[in-house]
Short mmCIF file of C-alpha atoms in Angstrom, two decimals:
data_model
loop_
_atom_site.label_atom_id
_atom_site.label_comp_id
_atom_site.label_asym_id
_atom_site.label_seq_id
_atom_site.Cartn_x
_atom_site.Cartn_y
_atom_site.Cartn_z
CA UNK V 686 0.00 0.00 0.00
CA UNK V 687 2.80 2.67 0.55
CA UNK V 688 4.55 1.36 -2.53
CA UNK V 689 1.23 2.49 -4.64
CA UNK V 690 0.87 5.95 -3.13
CA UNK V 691 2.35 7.24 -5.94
CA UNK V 692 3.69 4.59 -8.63
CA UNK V 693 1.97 1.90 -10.23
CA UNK V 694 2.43 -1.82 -8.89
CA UNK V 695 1.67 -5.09 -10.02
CA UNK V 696 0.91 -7.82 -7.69
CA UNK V 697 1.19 -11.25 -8.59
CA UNK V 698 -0.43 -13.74 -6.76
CA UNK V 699 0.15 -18.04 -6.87
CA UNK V 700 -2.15 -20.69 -6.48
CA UNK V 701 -6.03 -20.75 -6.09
CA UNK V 702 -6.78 -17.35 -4.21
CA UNK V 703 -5.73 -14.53 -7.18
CA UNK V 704 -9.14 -13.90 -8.24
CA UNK V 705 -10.43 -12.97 -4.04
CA UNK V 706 -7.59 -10.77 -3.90
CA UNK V 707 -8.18 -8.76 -6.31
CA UNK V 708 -12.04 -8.43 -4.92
CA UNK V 709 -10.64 -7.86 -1.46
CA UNK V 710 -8.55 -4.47 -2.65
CA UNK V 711 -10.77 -3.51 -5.66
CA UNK V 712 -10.49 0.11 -4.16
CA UNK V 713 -6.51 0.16 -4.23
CA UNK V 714 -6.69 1.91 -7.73
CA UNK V 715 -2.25 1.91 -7.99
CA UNK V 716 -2.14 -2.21 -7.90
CA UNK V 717 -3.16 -4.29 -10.54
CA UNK V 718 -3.64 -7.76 -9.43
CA UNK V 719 -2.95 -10.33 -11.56
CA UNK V 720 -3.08 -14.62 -10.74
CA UNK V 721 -0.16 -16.27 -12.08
CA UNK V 722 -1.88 -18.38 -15.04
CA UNK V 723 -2.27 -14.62 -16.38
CA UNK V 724 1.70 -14.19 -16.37
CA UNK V 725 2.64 -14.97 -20.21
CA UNK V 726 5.18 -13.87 -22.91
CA UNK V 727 2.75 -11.19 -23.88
CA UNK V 728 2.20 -10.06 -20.13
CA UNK V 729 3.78 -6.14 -20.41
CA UNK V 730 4.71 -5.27 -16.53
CA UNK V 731 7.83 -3.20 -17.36
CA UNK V 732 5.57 0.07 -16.79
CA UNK V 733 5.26 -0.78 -12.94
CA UNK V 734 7.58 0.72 -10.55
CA UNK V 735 7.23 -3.16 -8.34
CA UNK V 736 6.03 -6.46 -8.87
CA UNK V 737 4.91 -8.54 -5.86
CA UNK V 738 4.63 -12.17 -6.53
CA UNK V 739 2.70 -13.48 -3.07
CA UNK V 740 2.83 -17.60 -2.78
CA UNK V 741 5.94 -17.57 -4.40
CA UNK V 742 6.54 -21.46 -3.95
CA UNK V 743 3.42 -22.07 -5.53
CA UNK V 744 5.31 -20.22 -9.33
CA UNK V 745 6.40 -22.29 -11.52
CA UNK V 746 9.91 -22.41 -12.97
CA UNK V 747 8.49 -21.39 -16.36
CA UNK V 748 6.61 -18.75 -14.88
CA UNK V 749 9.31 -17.19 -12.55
CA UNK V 750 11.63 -17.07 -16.21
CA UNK V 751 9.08 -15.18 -18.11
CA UNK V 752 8.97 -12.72 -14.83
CA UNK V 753 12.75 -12.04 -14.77
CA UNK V 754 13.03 -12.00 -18.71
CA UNK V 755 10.30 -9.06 -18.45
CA UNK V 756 12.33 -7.17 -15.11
CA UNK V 757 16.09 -7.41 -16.43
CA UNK V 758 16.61 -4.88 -13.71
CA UNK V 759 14.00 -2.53 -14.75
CA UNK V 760 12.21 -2.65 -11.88
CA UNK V 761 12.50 -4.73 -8.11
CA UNK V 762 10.59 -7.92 -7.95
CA UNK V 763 9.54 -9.41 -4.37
CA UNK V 764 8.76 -12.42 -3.37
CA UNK V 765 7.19 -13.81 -0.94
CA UNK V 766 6.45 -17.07 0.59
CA UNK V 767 5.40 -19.54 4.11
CA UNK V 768 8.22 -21.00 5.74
CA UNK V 769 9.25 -24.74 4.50
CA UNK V 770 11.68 -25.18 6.92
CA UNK V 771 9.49 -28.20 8.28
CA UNK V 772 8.86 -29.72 5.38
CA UNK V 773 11.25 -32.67 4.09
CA UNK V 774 12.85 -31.57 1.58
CA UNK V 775 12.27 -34.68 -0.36
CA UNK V 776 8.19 -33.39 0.02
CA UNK V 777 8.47 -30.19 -1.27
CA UNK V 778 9.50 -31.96 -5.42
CA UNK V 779 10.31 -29.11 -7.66
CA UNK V 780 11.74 -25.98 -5.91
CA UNK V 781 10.77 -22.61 -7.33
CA UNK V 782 12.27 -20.99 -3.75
CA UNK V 783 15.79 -22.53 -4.61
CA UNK V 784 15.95 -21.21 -7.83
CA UNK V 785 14.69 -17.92 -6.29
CA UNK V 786 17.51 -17.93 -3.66
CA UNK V 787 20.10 -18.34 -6.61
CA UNK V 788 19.11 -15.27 -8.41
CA UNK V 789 22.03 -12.74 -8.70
CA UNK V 790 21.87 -10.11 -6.06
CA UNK V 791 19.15 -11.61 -4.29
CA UNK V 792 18.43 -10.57 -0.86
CA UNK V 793 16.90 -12.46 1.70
CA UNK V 794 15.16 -11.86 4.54
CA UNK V 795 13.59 -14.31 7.13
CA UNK V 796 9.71 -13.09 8.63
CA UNK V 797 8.64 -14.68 11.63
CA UNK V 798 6.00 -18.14 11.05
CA UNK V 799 3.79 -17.12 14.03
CA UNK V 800 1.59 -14.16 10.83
CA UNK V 801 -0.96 -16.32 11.00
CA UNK V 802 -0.84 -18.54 13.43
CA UNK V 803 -0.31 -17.44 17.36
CA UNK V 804 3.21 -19.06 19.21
CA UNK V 805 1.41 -21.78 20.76
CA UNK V 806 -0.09 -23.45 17.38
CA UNK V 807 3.37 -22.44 15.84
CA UNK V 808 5.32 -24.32 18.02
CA UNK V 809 3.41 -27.44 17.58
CA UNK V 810 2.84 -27.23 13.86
CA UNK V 811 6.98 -26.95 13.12
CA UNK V 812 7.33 -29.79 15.68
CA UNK V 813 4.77 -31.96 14.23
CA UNK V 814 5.80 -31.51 10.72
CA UNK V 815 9.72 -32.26 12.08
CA UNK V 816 10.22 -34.51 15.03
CA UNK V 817 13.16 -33.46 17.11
CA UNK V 818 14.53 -33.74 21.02
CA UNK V 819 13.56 -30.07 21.41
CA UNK V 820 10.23 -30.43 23.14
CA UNK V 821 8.38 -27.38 24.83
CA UNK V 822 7.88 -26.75 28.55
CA UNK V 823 4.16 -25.79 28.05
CA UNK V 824 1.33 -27.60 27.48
CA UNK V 825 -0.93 -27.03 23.64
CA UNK V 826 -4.34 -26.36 25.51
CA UNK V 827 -5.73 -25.34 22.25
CA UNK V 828 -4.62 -28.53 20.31
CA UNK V 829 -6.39 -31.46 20.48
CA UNK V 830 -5.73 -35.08 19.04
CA UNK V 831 -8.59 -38.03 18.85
CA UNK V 832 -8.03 -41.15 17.11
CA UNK V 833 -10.70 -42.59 14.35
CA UNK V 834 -11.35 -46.47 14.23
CA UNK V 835 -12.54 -46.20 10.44
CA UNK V 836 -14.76 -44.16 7.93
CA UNK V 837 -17.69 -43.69 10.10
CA UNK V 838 -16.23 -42.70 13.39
CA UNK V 839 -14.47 -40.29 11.33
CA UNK V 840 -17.39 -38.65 9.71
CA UNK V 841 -18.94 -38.92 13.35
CA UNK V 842 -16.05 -36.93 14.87
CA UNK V 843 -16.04 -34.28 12.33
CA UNK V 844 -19.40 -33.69 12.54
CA UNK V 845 -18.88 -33.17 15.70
CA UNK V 846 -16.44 -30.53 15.37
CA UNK V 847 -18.01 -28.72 12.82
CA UNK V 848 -20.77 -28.32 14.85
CA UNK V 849 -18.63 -26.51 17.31
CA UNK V 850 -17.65 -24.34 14.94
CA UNK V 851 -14.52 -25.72 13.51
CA UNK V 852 -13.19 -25.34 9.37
CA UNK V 853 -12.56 -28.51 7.19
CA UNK V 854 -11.12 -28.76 4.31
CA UNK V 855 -10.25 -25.00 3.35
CA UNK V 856 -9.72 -23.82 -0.69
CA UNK V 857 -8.94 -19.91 0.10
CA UNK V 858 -6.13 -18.76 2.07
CA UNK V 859 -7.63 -16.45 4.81
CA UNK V 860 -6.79 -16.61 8.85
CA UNK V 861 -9.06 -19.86 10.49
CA UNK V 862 -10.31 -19.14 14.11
CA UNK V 863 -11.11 -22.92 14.51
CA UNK V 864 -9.46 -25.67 12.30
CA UNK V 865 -9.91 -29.39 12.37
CA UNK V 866 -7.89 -31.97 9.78
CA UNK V 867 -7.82 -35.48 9.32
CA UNK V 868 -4.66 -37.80 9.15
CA UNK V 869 -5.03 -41.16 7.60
CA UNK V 870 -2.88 -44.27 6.65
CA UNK V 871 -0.97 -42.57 4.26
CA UNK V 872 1.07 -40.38 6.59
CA UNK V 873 3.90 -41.75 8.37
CA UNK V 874 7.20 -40.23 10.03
CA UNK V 875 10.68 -41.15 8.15
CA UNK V 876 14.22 -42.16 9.27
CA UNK V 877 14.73 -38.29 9.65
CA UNK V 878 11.91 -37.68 11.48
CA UNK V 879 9.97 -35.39 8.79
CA UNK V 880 6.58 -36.45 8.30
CA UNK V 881 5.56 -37.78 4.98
CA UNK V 882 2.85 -39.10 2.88
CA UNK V 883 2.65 -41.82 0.37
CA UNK V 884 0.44 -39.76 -2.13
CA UNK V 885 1.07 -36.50 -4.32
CA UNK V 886 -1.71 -34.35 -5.30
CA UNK V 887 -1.30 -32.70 -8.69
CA UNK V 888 2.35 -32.52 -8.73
CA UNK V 889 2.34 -31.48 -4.70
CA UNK V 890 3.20 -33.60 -1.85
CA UNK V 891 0.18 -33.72 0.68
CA UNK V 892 2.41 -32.70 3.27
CA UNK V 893 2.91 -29.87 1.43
CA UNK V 894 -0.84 -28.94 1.08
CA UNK V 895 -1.17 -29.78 4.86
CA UNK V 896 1.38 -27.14 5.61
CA UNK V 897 -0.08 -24.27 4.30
CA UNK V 898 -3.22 -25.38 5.38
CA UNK V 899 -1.83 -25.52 9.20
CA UNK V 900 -0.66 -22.46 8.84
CA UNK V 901 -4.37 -20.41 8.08
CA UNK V 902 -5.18 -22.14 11.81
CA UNK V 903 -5.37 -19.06 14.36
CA UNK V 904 -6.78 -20.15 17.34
CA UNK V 905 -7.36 -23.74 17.90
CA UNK V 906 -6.52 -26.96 16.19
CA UNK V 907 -7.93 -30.55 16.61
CA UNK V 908 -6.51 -33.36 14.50
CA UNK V 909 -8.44 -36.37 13.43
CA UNK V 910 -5.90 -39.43 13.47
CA UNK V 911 -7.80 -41.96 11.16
CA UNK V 912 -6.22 -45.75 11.34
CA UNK V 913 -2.90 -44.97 12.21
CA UNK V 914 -1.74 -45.66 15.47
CA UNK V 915 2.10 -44.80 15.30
CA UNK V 916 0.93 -41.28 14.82
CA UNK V 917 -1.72 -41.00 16.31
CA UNK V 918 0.65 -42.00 19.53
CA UNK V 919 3.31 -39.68 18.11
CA UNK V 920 1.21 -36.92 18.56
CA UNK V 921 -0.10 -37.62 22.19
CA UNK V 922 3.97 -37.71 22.71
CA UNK V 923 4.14 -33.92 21.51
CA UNK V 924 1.20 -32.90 23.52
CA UNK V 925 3.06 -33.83 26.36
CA UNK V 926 5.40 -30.77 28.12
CA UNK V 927 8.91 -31.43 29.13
CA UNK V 928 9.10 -31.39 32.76
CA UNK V 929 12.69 -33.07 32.57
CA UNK V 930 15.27 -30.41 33.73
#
């Protein structure tokens, strides 16, 4: 918003949420708003004084060239994107952030992961998503973990929550107050402690979808372990505090 005080910007946003965006600041005349399938050859941006790509691990390499073909130093480009530190890197398949970090002149700078969600659901998300001896001193009052025989104790226990007001199964990327997800057979913790998932989801890793998706939680989180004991158990483990001195 200061940037477009008085020069033109162009921001570029990834993945499913470009078209609310540009509904959501309709009355910042200064920024055009543009999703990323819009970025082509033909796309002229070099009349903008910025370009903001938001989501930036959700641009594709062929995308991200046609952006720096079109900037050539004519104007800054900045992007930004969630944290993957927790994410195995095996999970996260093709990259764009790596090729990002190897751009000449590049400069990086490292934002907090606790935007969305508050330190309590932050601590547990990074630990969940990456097992390691580092284990908190407080409790996760606003977590909760139940385990799910099969199918219909599942539906049962969703139902359940969404009845208390919790969120399944978000498309748009916007802050949750109350967030409930489900864990099934397919997830599992490797050798290095990172959890993974057998599956892939157009060309994503589900961990990586679950990730994001964490992250939109604001104020509580309840996990629905379905047929999978190990983590199911794994997870009781983290909601335990370390009273070991």
């Amino acid at each position: 918003m200061k940037l477009s005080r008085r020069q033109q910007i162009c921001m570029i946003h990834c993945g499913n949420a470009g078209k609310e965006w540009k509904i959501l600041h309709k009355r910042l005349q200064r920024i055009a708003f543009l999703s990323d399938n819009q970025l082509t050859e033909n796309t002229e941006l070099k009349h903008y004084s910025a370009v903001l790509v938001d989501e930036a691990h959700l641009l594709s390499s062929e995308k991200l060239q046609i952006l720096l073909t079109q900037s050539e130093g004519e104007f800054p480009v900045i992007f930004s994107s969630d944290s993957e530190d927790a994410i195995c890197p095996e999970e996260l398949g093709v990259n764009t952030l790596k090729l990002i970090e190897n751009l000449p002149e590049i400069q990086m700078f490292h934002l907090t992961n606790r935007i969305r969600t508050n330190a309590e659901l932050s601590s547990f998300i990074q630990n969940m998503l990456h097992l390691t001896d580092r284990k908190t001193s407080k409790p996760y009052p606003h977590v909760s973990v139940v385990y799910a025989n099969n199918e219909e104790e599942t539906a049962a226990l969703l139902e359940d929550y969404i009845h208390q007001g919790y969120e399944y199964e978000i498309t748009a990327v916007r802050d949750i107050k109350r967030l409930v997800i489900i864990l099934d057979e397919r997830y599992y913790y490797d050798q290095n402690r990172y959890l993974r998932s057998k599956h892939f989801k157009e060309g994503r890793s589900d961990v990586r979808n679950l990730f994001h998706q964490l992250n939109q939680a604001k104020e509580e989180l309840s996990i629905i372990v379905r047929e999978n004991t190990y983590v199911y158990e794994t997870l009781l483990t983290l909601l335990q505090p370390d009273t070991v001195r």
